[in-house]
XYZ file of N, CA and C in Angstrom:
837
model
N -32.182 -4.053 40.951
C -32.787 -4.331 39.639
C -32.362 -3.250 38.632
N -31.941 -3.680 37.460
C -31.467 -2.729 36.472
C -32.629 -1.995 35.813
N -32.436 -0.716 35.558
C -33.457 0.048 34.862
C -33.431 -0.339 33.376
N -34.525 -0.090 32.696
C -34.662 -0.530 31.300
C -33.627 0.065 30.352
N -33.315 1.389 30.443
C -32.300 1.922 29.527
C -30.956 1.223 29.675
N -30.557 0.936 30.926
C -29.282 0.254 31.142
C -29.320 -1.153 30.571
N -30.446 -1.839 30.762
C -30.579 -3.190 30.230
C -30.497 -3.174 28.701
N -31.049 -2.149 28.076
C -30.974 -2.051 26.623
C -29.534 -1.898 26.157
N -28.742 -1.057 26.870
C -27.342 -0.881 26.496
C -26.546 -2.166 26.703
N -26.906 -2.948 27.765
C -26.222 -4.218 27.966
C -26.485 -5.178 26.806
N -27.670 -5.085 26.236
C -27.977 -5.931 25.078
C -27.111 -5.619 23.884
N -26.658 -4.359 23.782
C -25.789 -3.965 22.668
C -24.322 -4.256 22.939
N -23.998 -4.682 24.157
C -22.589 -4.865 24.524
C -21.841 -5.812 23.590
N -22.383 -7.002 23.249
C -21.635 -7.874 22.323
C -21.331 -7.214 20.986
N -22.314 -6.472 20.466
C -22.082 -5.797 19.188
C -21.009 -4.713 19.311
N -21.063 -3.935 20.413
C -20.072 -2.876 20.604
C -18.673 -3.459 20.782
N -18.570 -4.593 21.504
C -17.268 -5.246 21.659
C -16.753 -5.733 20.305
N -17.653 -6.282 19.508
C -17.277 -6.747 18.170
C -16.761 -5.589 17.319
N -17.490 -4.460 17.323
C -17.076 -3.295 16.526
C -15.742 -2.755 17.019
N -15.571 -2.709 18.355
C -14.330 -2.171 18.910
C -13.133 -3.064 18.566
N -13.313 -4.386 18.704
C -12.192 -5.309 18.519
C -11.834 -5.527 17.055
N -12.826 -5.567 16.180
C -12.568 -5.951 14.795
C -12.613 -4.795 13.805
N -13.064 -3.610 14.260
C -13.123 -2.485 13.329
C -12.362 -1.262 13.841
N -12.723 -0.792 15.048
C -12.139 0.471 15.508
C -10.658 0.316 15.869
N -10.312 -0.735 16.636
C -8.911 -0.914 16.996
C -8.013 -1.174 15.786
N -8.399 -2.078 14.855
C -7.577 -2.224 13.643
C -7.486 -0.940 12.820
N -8.607 -0.181 12.762
C -8.577 1.075 12.011
C -7.626 2.075 12.667
N -7.663 2.153 14.007
C -6.752 3.046 14.702
C -5.301 2.652 14.488
N -5.015 1.344 14.533
C -3.651 0.884 14.280
C -3.190 1.198 12.871
N -4.098 1.047 11.900
C -3.754 1.346 10.504
C -3.440 2.824 10.322
N -4.271 3.694 10.901
C -4.053 5.145 10.749
C -2.746 5.559 11.433
N -2.492 5.008 12.633
C -1.248 5.357 13.326
C -0.027 4.874 12.532
N -0.106 3.672 11.976
C 1.005 3.161 11.169
C 1.247 4.033 9.941
N 0.160 4.543 9.338
C 0.311 5.371 8.143
C 0.946 6.722 8.469
N 0.649 7.254 9.676
C 1.138 8.593 10.033
C 2.372 8.541 10.935
N 3.046 7.418 11.018
C 4.215 7.334 11.898
C 5.430 6.822 11.134
N 6.576 7.252 11.597
C 7.856 6.799 11.028
C 8.853 6.731 12.190
N 9.356 5.531 12.464
C 10.266 5.293 13.594
C 9.637 5.737 14.913
N 8.323 5.517 15.058
C 7.627 5.837 16.295
C 7.239 7.288 16.450
N 7.505 8.129 15.463
C 7.175 9.567 15.532
C 6.138 9.904 14.470
N 5.304 10.921 14.773
C 4.307 11.377 13.790
C 5.017 11.916 12.550
N 4.578 11.450 11.373
C 5.273 11.847 10.152
C 4.354 11.646 8.947
N 4.632 12.418 7.891
C 3.931 12.244 6.614
C 4.817 11.523 5.595
N 5.888 10.901 6.085
C 6.867 10.290 5.173
C 6.236 9.174 4.335
N 5.349 8.393 4.955
C 4.725 7.296 4.198
C 3.855 7.824 3.067
N 3.184 8.951 3.307
C 2.352 9.532 2.251
C 3.214 10.138 1.150
N 4.389 10.666 1.535
C 5.306 11.177 0.510
C 5.792 10.033 -0.381
N 6.061 8.864 0.234
C 6.492 7.720 -0.573
C 5.365 7.178 -1.445
N 4.103 7.447 -1.026
C 2.961 6.975 -1.816
C 2.768 7.778 -3.100
N 3.540 8.838 -3.276
C 3.422 9.642 -4.501
C 4.255 9.083 -5.642
N 4.828 7.882 -5.471
C 5.622 7.298 -6.549
C 4.730 6.983 -7.749
N 5.305 6.985 -8.969
C 4.484 6.852 -10.196
C 3.620 5.599 -10.252
N 4.126 4.455 -9.784
C 3.327 3.229 -9.885
C 2.065 3.305 -9.029
N 2.184 3.938 -7.847
C 1.000 4.045 -6.974
C 0.010 5.069 -7.530
N 0.541 6.166 -8.087
C -0.347 7.144 -8.732
C -1.080 6.482 -9.897
N -0.366 5.644 -10.660
C -1.014 4.908 -11.755
C -2.086 3.969 -11.209
N -1.809 3.340 -10.046
C -2.807 2.461 -9.435
C -4.080 3.206 -9.075
N -3.938 4.400 -8.491
C -5.131 5.196 -8.172
C -5.860 5.617 -9.447
N -5.100 6.029 -10.463
C -5.739 6.448 -11.721
C -6.504 5.286 -12.354
N -5.885 4.087 -12.365
C -6.571 2.922 -12.946
C -7.797 2.532 -12.130
N -7.682 2.548 -10.799
C -8.824 2.166 -9.953
C -9.980 3.144 -10.118
N -9.657 4.448 -10.130
C -10.728 5.448 -10.295
C -11.334 5.352 -11.692
N -10.494 5.178 -12.724
C -11.021 5.046 -14.082
C -11.888 3.809 -14.232
N -11.424 2.678 -13.689
C -12.209 1.441 -13.745
C -13.531 1.606 -13.003
N -13.501 2.262 -11.848
C -14.727 2.461 -11.061
C -15.697 3.388 -11.775
N -15.175 4.468 -12.382
C -16.058 5.381 -13.120
C -16.709 4.676 -14.303
N -15.922 3.868 -15.018
C -16.460 3.177 -16.204
C -17.534 2.168 -15.814
N -17.237 1.319 -14.825
C -18.216 0.290 -14.456
C -19.434 0.887 -13.756
N -19.231 1.976 -12.995
C -20.381 2.619 -12.337
C -21.286 3.289 -13.374
N -20.680 3.935 -14.382
C -21.484 4.602 -15.423
C -22.253 3.577 -16.244
N -21.534 2.565 -16.759
C -22.195 1.551 -17.588
C -23.214 0.752 -16.779
N -22.865 0.420 -15.532
C -23.779 -0.349 -14.690
C -25.047 0.424 -14.376
N -24.903 1.718 -14.053
C -26.085 2.532 -13.739
C -26.983 2.690 -14.961
N -26.363 2.957 -16.133
C -27.158 3.132 -17.356
C -27.905 1.848 -17.715
N -27.188 0.719 -17.714
C -27.833 -0.558 -18.050
C -28.880 -0.930 -17.004
N -28.579 -0.699 -15.733
C -29.539 -1.020 -14.682
C -30.806 -0.194 -14.795
N -30.675 1.087 -15.177
C -31.848 1.954 -15.325
C -32.735 1.471 -16.474
N -32.104 1.131 -17.600
C -32.885 0.670 -18.765
C -33.604 -0.641 -18.437
N -32.878 -1.590 -17.824
C -33.491 -2.889 -17.506
C -34.591 -2.727 -16.455
N -34.367 -1.871 -15.462
C -35.403 -1.641 -14.442
C -36.663 -1.061 -15.074
N -36.480 -0.131 -16.029
C -37.645 0.444 -16.726
C -38.392 -0.623 -17.521
N -37.629 -1.481 -18.233
C -38.269 -2.543 -19.013
C -39.010 -3.525 -18.100
N -38.459 -3.795 -16.926
C -39.127 -4.704 -15.995
C -40.428 -4.103 -15.469
N -40.407 -2.795 -15.186
C -41.607 -2.141 -14.633
C -42.709 -2.036 -15.685
N -42.330 -1.723 -16.924
C -43.331 -1.535 -17.984
C -43.704 -2.833 -18.689
N -42.938 -3.911 -18.451
C -43.235 -5.182 -19.108
C -44.499 -5.820 -18.559
N -45.110 -6.653 -19.380
C -46.377 -7.281 -18.983
C -46.181 -8.640 -18.330
N -45.036 -9.264 -18.541
C -44.821 -10.615 -18.018
C -44.225 -10.554 -16.607
N -45.038 -10.909 -15.630
C -44.541 -10.930 -14.247
C -43.557 -12.077 -14.033
N -43.675 -13.149 -14.854
C -42.755 -14.280 -14.710
C -41.333 -13.852 -15.056
N -41.185 -13.111 -16.161
C -39.857 -12.615 -16.532
C -39.319 -11.655 -15.486
N -40.202 -10.771 -14.995
C -39.773 -9.782 -14.001
C -39.274 -10.469 -12.732
N -40.038 -11.435 -12.246
C -39.618 -12.140 -11.028
C -38.328 -12.924 -11.257
N -38.210 -13.524 -12.447
C -36.998 -14.295 -12.756
C -35.763 -13.428 -12.809
N -35.862 -12.269 -13.463
C -34.690 -11.381 -13.584
C -34.329 -10.783 -12.222
N -35.337 -10.469 -11.404
C -35.037 -9.953 -10.061
C -34.328 -11.019 -9.225
N -34.798 -12.265 -9.320
C -34.134 -13.351 -8.582
C -32.704 -13.551 -9.087
N -32.526 -13.512 -10.424
C -31.184 -13.673 -10.991
C -30.277 -12.519 -10.574
N -30.826 -11.297 -10.545
C -30.029 -10.134 -10.135
C -29.597 -10.244 -8.684
N -30.482 -10.763 -7.837
C -30.141 -10.926 -6.422
C -28.954 -11.862 -6.252
N -28.909 -12.921 -7.051
C -27.800 -13.870 -6.970
C -26.529 -13.270 -7.581
N -26.663 -12.684 -8.788
C -25.483 -12.172 -9.497
C -24.843 -10.993 -8.769
N -25.654 -10.167 -8.086
C -25.093 -9.009 -7.384
C -24.167 -9.429 -6.249
N -24.346 -10.656 -5.758
C -23.514 -11.155 -4.658
C -22.493 -12.180 -5.124
N -22.359 -12.329 -6.466
C -21.427 -13.313 -7.003
C -20.196 -12.569 -7.516
N -19.142 -12.597 -6.760
C -17.911 -11.914 -7.153
C -16.709 -12.658 -6.631
N -15.575 -11.972 -6.622
C -14.365 -12.573 -6.090
C -13.735 -13.576 -7.034
N -12.964 -14.503 -6.459
C -12.235 -15.491 -7.254
C -13.156 -16.397 -8.072
N -14.315 -16.864 -7.533
C -15.189 -17.701 -8.366
C -15.637 -17.015 -9.647
N -15.942 -15.722 -9.572
C -16.348 -14.991 -10.778
C -15.192 -14.914 -11.774
N -13.988 -14.654 -11.272
C -12.829 -14.578 -12.171
C -12.583 -15.919 -12.867
N -12.667 -17.014 -12.123
C -12.481 -18.330 -12.741
C -13.568 -18.611 -13.776
N -14.798 -18.183 -13.501
C -15.883 -18.375 -14.463
C -15.582 -17.649 -15.772
N -15.057 -16.423 -15.686
C -14.720 -15.675 -16.898
C -13.525 -16.288 -17.618
N -12.573 -16.831 -16.868
C -11.429 -17.493 -17.517
C -11.902 -18.726 -18.287
N -12.812 -19.496 -17.674
C -13.327 -20.692 -18.349
C -14.150 -20.328 -19.589
N -14.865 -19.188 -19.508
C -15.743 -18.814 -20.623
C -15.017 -18.004 -21.694
N -14.230 -16.993 -21.255
C -13.653 -16.039 -22.213
C -12.134 -15.985 -22.155
N -11.491 -16.939 -21.499
C -10.036 -16.982 -21.497
C -9.492 -17.341 -22.871
N -8.179 -17.386 -22.995
C -7.558 -17.677 -24.304
C -7.954 -19.055 -24.827
N -8.266 -19.998 -23.917
C -8.766 -21.319 -24.328
C -10.140 -21.579 -23.731
N -10.874 -20.508 -23.484
C -12.194 -20.638 -22.877
C -13.233 -21.216 -23.828
N -14.358 -21.618 -23.262
C -15.384 -22.286 -24.046
C -15.948 -21.372 -25.143
N -16.331 -20.149 -24.765
C -16.888 -19.223 -25.760
C -15.831 -18.823 -26.775
N -14.594 -18.639 -26.314
C -13.501 -18.292 -27.226
C -13.306 -19.374 -28.277
N -13.338 -20.644 -27.869
C -13.147 -21.743 -28.813
C -14.340 -21.889 -29.757
N -15.565 -21.666 -29.224
C -16.749 -21.764 -30.083
C -16.736 -20.674 -31.157
N -16.332 -19.454 -30.755
C -16.247 -18.368 -31.738
C -15.166 -18.649 -32.767
N -14.068 -19.273 -32.332
C -12.996 -19.621 -33.281
C -13.473 -20.616 -34.323
N -14.420 -21.473 -33.935
C -14.951 -22.462 -34.881
C -15.721 -21.800 -36.030
N -16.293 -20.611 -35.762
C -17.043 -19.911 -36.819
C -16.231 -18.759 -37.399
N -14.923 -18.758 -37.136
C -14.037 -17.776 -37.761
C -13.864 -16.472 -37.022
N -14.359 -16.384 -35.781
C -14.203 -15.150 -34.981
C -13.124 -15.388 -33.942
N -12.008 -14.671 -34.054
C -10.904 -14.840 -33.099
C -10.855 -13.635 -32.155
N -10.886 -13.919 -30.878
C -10.868 -12.836 -29.876
C -9.449 -12.404 -29.541
N -8.510 -13.350 -29.539
C -7.141 -13.040 -29.109
C -6.234 -12.896 -30.318
N -5.286 -11.941 -30.278
C -4.916 -11.094 -29.142
C -5.654 -9.766 -29.083
N -6.639 -9.536 -29.958
C -7.333 -8.250 -29.963
C -8.108 -7.987 -28.693
N -8.785 -9.009 -28.158
C -9.577 -8.880 -26.917
C -8.947 -9.775 -25.872
N -8.653 -9.235 -24.723
C -8.043 -10.016 -23.643
C -8.829 -9.800 -22.353
N -9.283 -10.923 -21.757
C -10.017 -10.829 -20.497
C -9.068 -10.538 -19.346
N -7.744 -10.696 -19.607
C -6.756 -10.505 -18.538
C -6.214 -9.073 -18.525
N -6.999 -8.118 -18.993
C -6.573 -6.716 -19.050
C -7.584 -5.859 -18.292
N -7.334 -4.552 -18.257
C -8.260 -3.671 -17.534
C -9.616 -3.591 -18.243
N -9.616 -3.719 -19.585
C -10.902 -3.771 -20.290
C -11.639 -5.068 -19.970
N -10.884 -6.153 -19.746
C -11.515 -7.393 -19.307
C -12.114 -7.259 -17.922
N -11.446 -6.488 -17.061
C -12.000 -6.250 -15.721
C -13.320 -5.483 -15.797
N -13.423 -4.558 -16.770
C -14.696 -3.832 -16.934
C -15.826 -4.819 -17.219
N -15.566 -5.774 -18.117
C -16.592 -6.777 -18.449
C -16.928 -7.632 -17.226
N -15.896 -8.062 -16.503
C -16.125 -8.916 -15.331
C -16.876 -8.159 -14.235
N -16.493 -6.922 -13.985
C -17.160 -6.146 -12.927
C -18.624 -5.874 -13.260
N -18.916 -5.679 -14.564
C -20.300 -5.400 -14.941
C -21.212 -6.580 -14.622
N -20.624 -7.764 -14.499
C -21.432 -8.940 -14.169
C -22.155 -8.761 -12.832
N -21.498 -8.086 -11.863
C -22.200 -7.862 -10.590
C -22.653 -6.417 -10.413
N -22.104 -5.494 -11.209
C -22.531 -4.102 -11.090
C -23.936 -3.872 -11.662
N -24.210 -4.460 -12.837
C -25.531 -4.259 -13.449
C -26.654 -4.851 -12.582
N -26.539 -6.093 -12.097
C -27.604 -6.611 -11.216
C -27.804 -5.761 -9.967
N -26.696 -5.258 -9.399
C -26.834 -4.408 -8.224
C -27.572 -3.120 -8.563
N -27.277 -2.539 -9.743
C -27.965 -1.318 -10.167
C -29.453 -1.575 -10.383
N -29.793 -2.743 -10.931
C -31.216 -3.070 -11.130
C -31.948 -3.090 -9.791
N -31.344 -3.744 -8.802
C -31.987 -3.849 -7.493
C -32.100 -2.493 -6.815
N -31.114 -1.615 -7.038
C -31.140 -0.307 -6.397
C -32.135 0.645 -7.064
N -32.264 0.556 -8.399
C -33.083 1.521 -9.128
C -34.531 1.070 -9.302
N -34.784 -0.221 -9.168
C -36.138 -0.732 -9.422
C -37.204 -0.065 -8.549
N -36.991 0.092 -7.234
C -38.043 0.752 -6.432
C -38.333 2.187 -6.885
N -37.288 2.921 -7.286
C -37.508 4.306 -7.724
C -38.261 4.359 -9.042
N -37.923 3.469 -9.970
C -38.636 3.450 -11.260
C -40.088 3.035 -11.043
N -40.302 2.099 -10.125
C -41.680 1.698 -9.816
C -42.473 2.847 -9.197
N -41.770 3.786 -8.561
C -42.440 4.906 -7.906
C -42.917 5.979 -8.859
N -42.518 5.915 -10.143
C -43.013 6.890 -11.123
C -44.491 6.605 -11.390
N -45.331 7.540 -11.051
C -46.769 7.314 -11.148
C -47.256 7.513 -12.585
N -48.243 6.691 -12.927
C -48.826 6.792 -14.259
C -49.508 8.147 -14.466
N -50.029 8.703 -13.357
C -50.743 9.984 -13.465
C -49.806 11.110 -13.912
N -48.521 11.029 -13.527
C -47.579 12.076 -13.920
C -47.380 12.076 -15.439
N -47.254 10.860 -16.022
C -47.100 10.786 -17.475
C -48.373 11.290 -18.171
N -49.534 10.878 -17.635
C -50.800 11.317 -18.247
C -50.958 12.834 -18.160
N -50.542 13.411 -17.032
C -50.643 14.865 -16.896
C -49.705 15.575 -17.868
N -48.485 15.030 -18.020
C -47.532 15.642 -18.961
C -48.041 15.524 -20.382
N -48.619 14.338 -20.720
C -49.138 14.143 -22.078
C -50.312 15.089 -22.362
N -51.166 15.279 -21.364
C -52.318 16.181 -21.555
C -51.886 17.630 -21.747
N -50.676 17.945 -21.268
C -50.148 19.301 -21.446
C -49.323 19.437 -22.721
N -49.293 18.358 -23.524
C -48.618 18.439 -24.825
C -47.215 17.875 -24.861
N -46.778 17.214 -23.791
C -45.407 16.675 -23.768
C -45.358 15.336 -24.494
N -44.347 15.180 -25.362
C -44.119 13.880 -25.982
C -43.249 13.042 -25.052
N -43.005 11.756 -25.367
C -42.178 10.918 -24.462
C -40.821 11.510 -24.153
N -40.191 12.154 -25.156
C -38.859 12.732 -24.916
C -38.943 13.856 -23.885
N -39.934 14.732 -24.052
C -40.087 15.832 -23.099
C -40.456 15.327 -21.709
N -41.278 14.257 -21.654
C -41.651 13.707 -20.349
C -40.412 13.235 -19.587
N -39.517 12.504 -20.284
C -38.337 11.988 -19.593
C -37.350 13.095 -19.237
N -37.203 14.094 -20.149
C -36.244 15.165 -19.881
C -36.726 16.112 -18.780
N -38.048 16.351 -18.718
C -38.574 17.375 -17.805
C -39.212 16.802 -16.545
N -39.608 15.514 -16.581
C -40.308 14.937 -15.424
C -39.597 13.684 -14.911
N -39.485 12.671 -15.765
C -38.988 11.373 -15.318
C -37.565 11.410 -14.786
N -36.618 11.858 -15.622
C -35.211 11.858 -15.192
C -34.941 12.807 -14.029
N -35.540 14.030 -14.001
C -35.323 14.867 -12.799
C -35.803 14.210 -11.518
N -36.920 13.467 -11.573
C -37.390 12.773 -10.377
C -36.467 11.622 -9.993
N -35.885 10.962 -10.995
C -35.003 9.823 -10.731
C -33.561 10.236 -10.471
N -33.242 11.520 -10.663
C -31.840 11.953 -10.566
C -31.186 11.597 -9.229
N -31.838 11.837 -8.073
C -31.171 11.446 -6.817
C -30.922 9.942 -6.725
N -31.872 9.143 -7.206
C -31.694 7.693 -7.169
C -30.557 7.265 -8.080
N -30.479 7.864 -9.271
C -29.415 7.515 -10.218
C -28.055 7.901 -9.644
N -27.967 9.100 -9.064
C -26.689 9.539 -8.491
C -26.288 8.673 -7.300
N -27.265 8.329 -6.458
C -26.978 7.465 -5.308
C -26.490 6.100 -5.765
N -27.133 5.544 -6.783
C -26.725 4.246 -7.329
C -25.304 4.332 -7.903
N -25.016 5.411 -8.627
C -23.674 5.578 -9.215
C -22.599 5.599 -8.126
N -22.836 6.343 -7.062
C -21.848 6.434 -5.977
C -21.622 5.073 -5.321
N -22.702 4.327 -5.120
C -22.567 3.009 -4.490
C -21.815 2.039 -5.397
N -22.098 2.079 -6.693
C -21.381 1.218 -7.637
C -19.907 1.613 -7.719
N -19.626 2.915 -7.645
C -18.229 3.374 -7.673
C -17.464 2.801 -6.484
N -18.046 2.907 -5.292
C -17.377 2.373 -4.104
C -17.240 0.859 -4.181
N -18.266 0.195 -4.706
C -18.229 -1.260 -4.845
C -17.092 -1.704 -5.758
N -16.873 -0.971 -6.832
C -15.801 -1.315 -7.770
C -14.432 -0.937 -7.220
N -14.341 0.218 -6.572
C -13.040 0.696 -6.082
C -12.473 -0.245 -5.027
N -13.330 -0.849 -4.218
C -12.852 -1.721 -3.153
C -12.709 -3.174 -3.556
N -13.055 -3.529 -4.798
C -12.962 -4.929 -5.220
C -11.499 -5.357 -5.330
N -11.231 -6.578 -4.903
C -9.846 -7.059 -4.933
C -9.711 -8.460 -5.547
N -10.483 -9.431 -5.025
C -10.262 -10.830 -5.392
C -10.448 -11.075 -6.888
N -11.483 -10.470 -7.480
C -11.710 -10.663 -8.916
C -10.544 -10.118 -9.720
N -10.081 -8.911 -9.377
C -8.976 -8.291 -10.115
C -7.692 -9.106 -9.972
N -7.385 -9.534 -8.761
C -6.144 -10.271 -8.537
C -6.171 -11.629 -9.246
N -7.290 -12.352 -9.157
C -7.372 -13.667 -9.779
C -7.331 -13.564 -11.299
N -7.917 -12.505 -11.849
C -8.016 -12.388 -13.312
C -6.750 -11.802 -13.940
N -6.159 -10.816 -13.297
C -5.024 -10.125 -13.933
C -3.733 -10.220 -13.134
N -3.769 -10.725 -11.906
C -2.548 -10.770 -11.104
C -2.011 -9.376 -10.864
N -0.717 -9.200 -11.069
C -0.111 -7.879 -10.887
C 0.147 -7.176 -12.215
N -0.455 -7.677 -13.312
C -0.212 -7.065 -14.618
C -0.952 -5.742 -14.779
N -2.010 -5.519 -13.991
C -2.758 -4.253 -14.016
C -2.589 -3.587 -12.664
N -2.103 -2.352 -12.671
C -1.875 -1.613 -11.431
C -3.203 -1.114 -10.870
N -3.625 -1.707 -9.731
C -4.827 -1.259 -9.021
C -4.467 -1.060 -7.554
N -5.181 -0.173 -6.880
C -4.851 0.162 -5.499
C -4.951 -1.060 -4.595
N -6.037 -1.818 -4.704
C -6.224 -2.965 -3.817
C -5.153 -4.027 -4.033
N -4.753 -4.233 -5.282
C -3.702 -5.217 -5.585
C -2.355 -4.740 -5.035
N -2.084 -3.440 -5.142
C -0.818 -2.898 -4.627
C -0.759 -3.028 -3.102
N -1.867 -2.750 -2.416
C -1.881 -2.887 -0.949
C -1.593 -4.326 -0.554
N -2.249 -5.269 -1.212
C -2.047 -6.684 -0.884
C -0.599 -7.105 -1.148
N -0.002 -6.633 -2.255
C 1.375 -7.004 -2.592
C 2.356 -6.466 -1.547
N 2.123 -5.249 -1.041
C 3.020 -4.668 -0.044
C 2.884 -5.358 1.310
N 1.708 -5.885 1.608
C 1.515 -6.588 2.885
C 2.075 -8.003 2.822
N 1.866 -8.664 1.653
C 2.347 -10.042 1.532
C 3.847 -10.116 1.290
N 4.440 -8.997 0.800
C 5.878 -8.985 0.574
C 6.303 -9.758 -0.648
N 5.405 -9.879 -1.671
C 5.773 -10.607 -2.879
C 6.892 -9.905 -3.637
N 6.836 -8.570 -3.680
C 7.896 -7.801 -4.317
C 8.698 -7.052 -3.257
N 8.011 -6.369 -2.367
C 8.658 -5.603 -1.310
C 7.717 -5.548 -0.114
N 8.179 -5.999 1.039
C 7.368 -5.946 2.252
C 7.453 -4.548 2.843
N 6.337 -3.826 2.848
C 6.313 -2.453 3.345
C 4.920 -2.152 3.905
N 4.591 -2.684 5.103
C 3.233 -2.479 5.657
C 2.894 -1.009 5.894
N 3.876 -0.192 6.269
C 3.592 1.225 6.537
C 3.129 1.932 5.263
N 3.797 1.651 4.143
C 3.368 2.243 2.873
C 1.988 1.719 2.484
N 1.747 0.431 2.706
C 0.417 -0.135 2.425
C -0.654 0.560 3.260
N -0.347 0.848 4.530
C -1.323 1.539 5.384
C -1.579 2.961 4.893
N -0.534 3.639 4.403
C -0.735 4.995 3.868
C -1.634 4.958 2.627
N -1.412 3.983 1.757
C -2.273 3.847 0.566
C -3.703 3.508 0.994
N -3.828 2.669 2.036
C -5.163 2.310 2.527
C -5.895 3.531 3.072
N -5.181 4.421 3.765
C -5.814 5.633 4.285
C -6.290 6.521 3.131
N -5.466 6.664 2.097
C -5.885 7.451 0.921
C -7.096 6.804 0.246
N -7.101 5.474 0.186
C -8.247 4.772 -0.411
C -9.499 4.994 0.419
N -9.336 5.014 1.759
C -10.497 5.246 2.616
C -11.080 6.629 2.387
N -10.233 7.616 2.099
C -10.745 8.962 1.813
C -11.599 8.956 0.543
N -11.142 8.230 -0.484
C -11.919 8.129 -1.729
C -13.251 7.426 -1.457
N -13.185 6.324 -0.700
C -14.405 5.580 -0.387
C -15.354 6.410 0.478
N -14.793 7.133 1.459
C -15.630 7.946 2.347
C -16.336 9.049 1.564
N -15.627 9.676 0.615
C -16.261 10.714 -0.205
C -17.404 10.131 -1.026
N -17.187 8.934 -1.574
C -18.229 8.298 -2.377
C -19.440 7.934 -1.522
N -19.196 7.365 -0.343
C -20.311 6.977 0.532
C -21.043 8.203 1.058
N -20.290 9.289 1.366
C -20.928 10.516 1.844
C -21.854 11.097 0.778
N -21.390 11.123 -0.466
C -22.242 11.611 -1.558
C -23.463 10.708 -1.724
N -23.254 9.401 -1.565
C -24.379 8.472 -1.691
C -25.427 8.745 -0.623
N -24.980 9.062 0.598
C -25.922 9.356 1.678
C -26.691 10.649 1.398
N -25.994 11.638 0.840
C -26.662 12.904 0.509
C -27.747 12.675 -0.534
N -27.406 11.925 -1.590
C -28.394 11.670 -2.650
C -29.524 10.770 -2.142
N -29.223 9.840 -1.232
C -30.279 8.991 -0.665
C -31.276 9.821 0.119
N -30.777 10.831 0.852
C -31.683 11.706 1.602
C -32.585 12.490 0.648
N -32.015 12.958 -0.465
C -32.842 13.665 -1.453
C -33.841 12.709 -2.099
N -33.411 11.445 -2.290
C -34.311 10.449 -2.885
C -35.521 10.227 -1.995
N -35.300 10.149 -0.673
C -36.428 9.960 0.238
C -37.335 11.173 0.241
N -36.740 12.383 0.087
C -37.556 13.598 0.043
C -38.444 13.619 -1.190
N -37.897 13.177 -2.344
C -38.685 13.160 -3.577
C -39.809 12.150 -3.503
N -39.558 11.000 -2.855
C -40.559 9.933 -2.824
C -41.724 10.227 -1.901
N -41.610 11.241 -1.039
C -42.707 11.553 -0.122
C -43.861 12.261 -0.839
């Protein structure tokens, strides 16, 4: 008869096999491919990754992620505050439900939705043209600024869901105590509210940054290869549309994983501080 600890580990066996087969083994193969050249350990693939187009791809991806994470966190914080302080529970429940759906709505369907709405012949574009407002060529949804608008569609709802519990945790007694000590609303937010929310805001920013940096389908469907992004470059090198070079793609993927790992590690640090503040 098997002892209970052994039986518990057997219950995890399917999950461990799944992780080993679909995550660890592919990850090991990717890392080995990135660090090998003609079957020998080498940094040659990383040296080739220093070409200007790939450096531009990293710069664009990091810039796009910083912009959407900053705007998404700021908008999410303001909306979360309005939801907590608002009197209508119907609106609050509706916006939370809408945010839950929008935060998971991305990829090619989102890109097609923006093309239909804000493309050169999109519905909103044509309606604005009827009243004398022309978006093109001044505003283009098929550019990196268009990607900022498209990404915010799922970044802001995600920020609302992440920040809402922390904003709800701000106690009314803290504001009353600050007011009784002579603090106006500005001083309350600068000295009490924002310092308490700082770990939550930083954690949300890091998560939004990683979410944007790893996005691929929306960017590819909306802009194709006209905007240099890391995820689009990796896909192009694997598919061989311009040049088939899986080893270089694996080296870029390893560099991307370092950026993502740093972002997730910072998010975990701020999450731990967030739990400490909430106690």
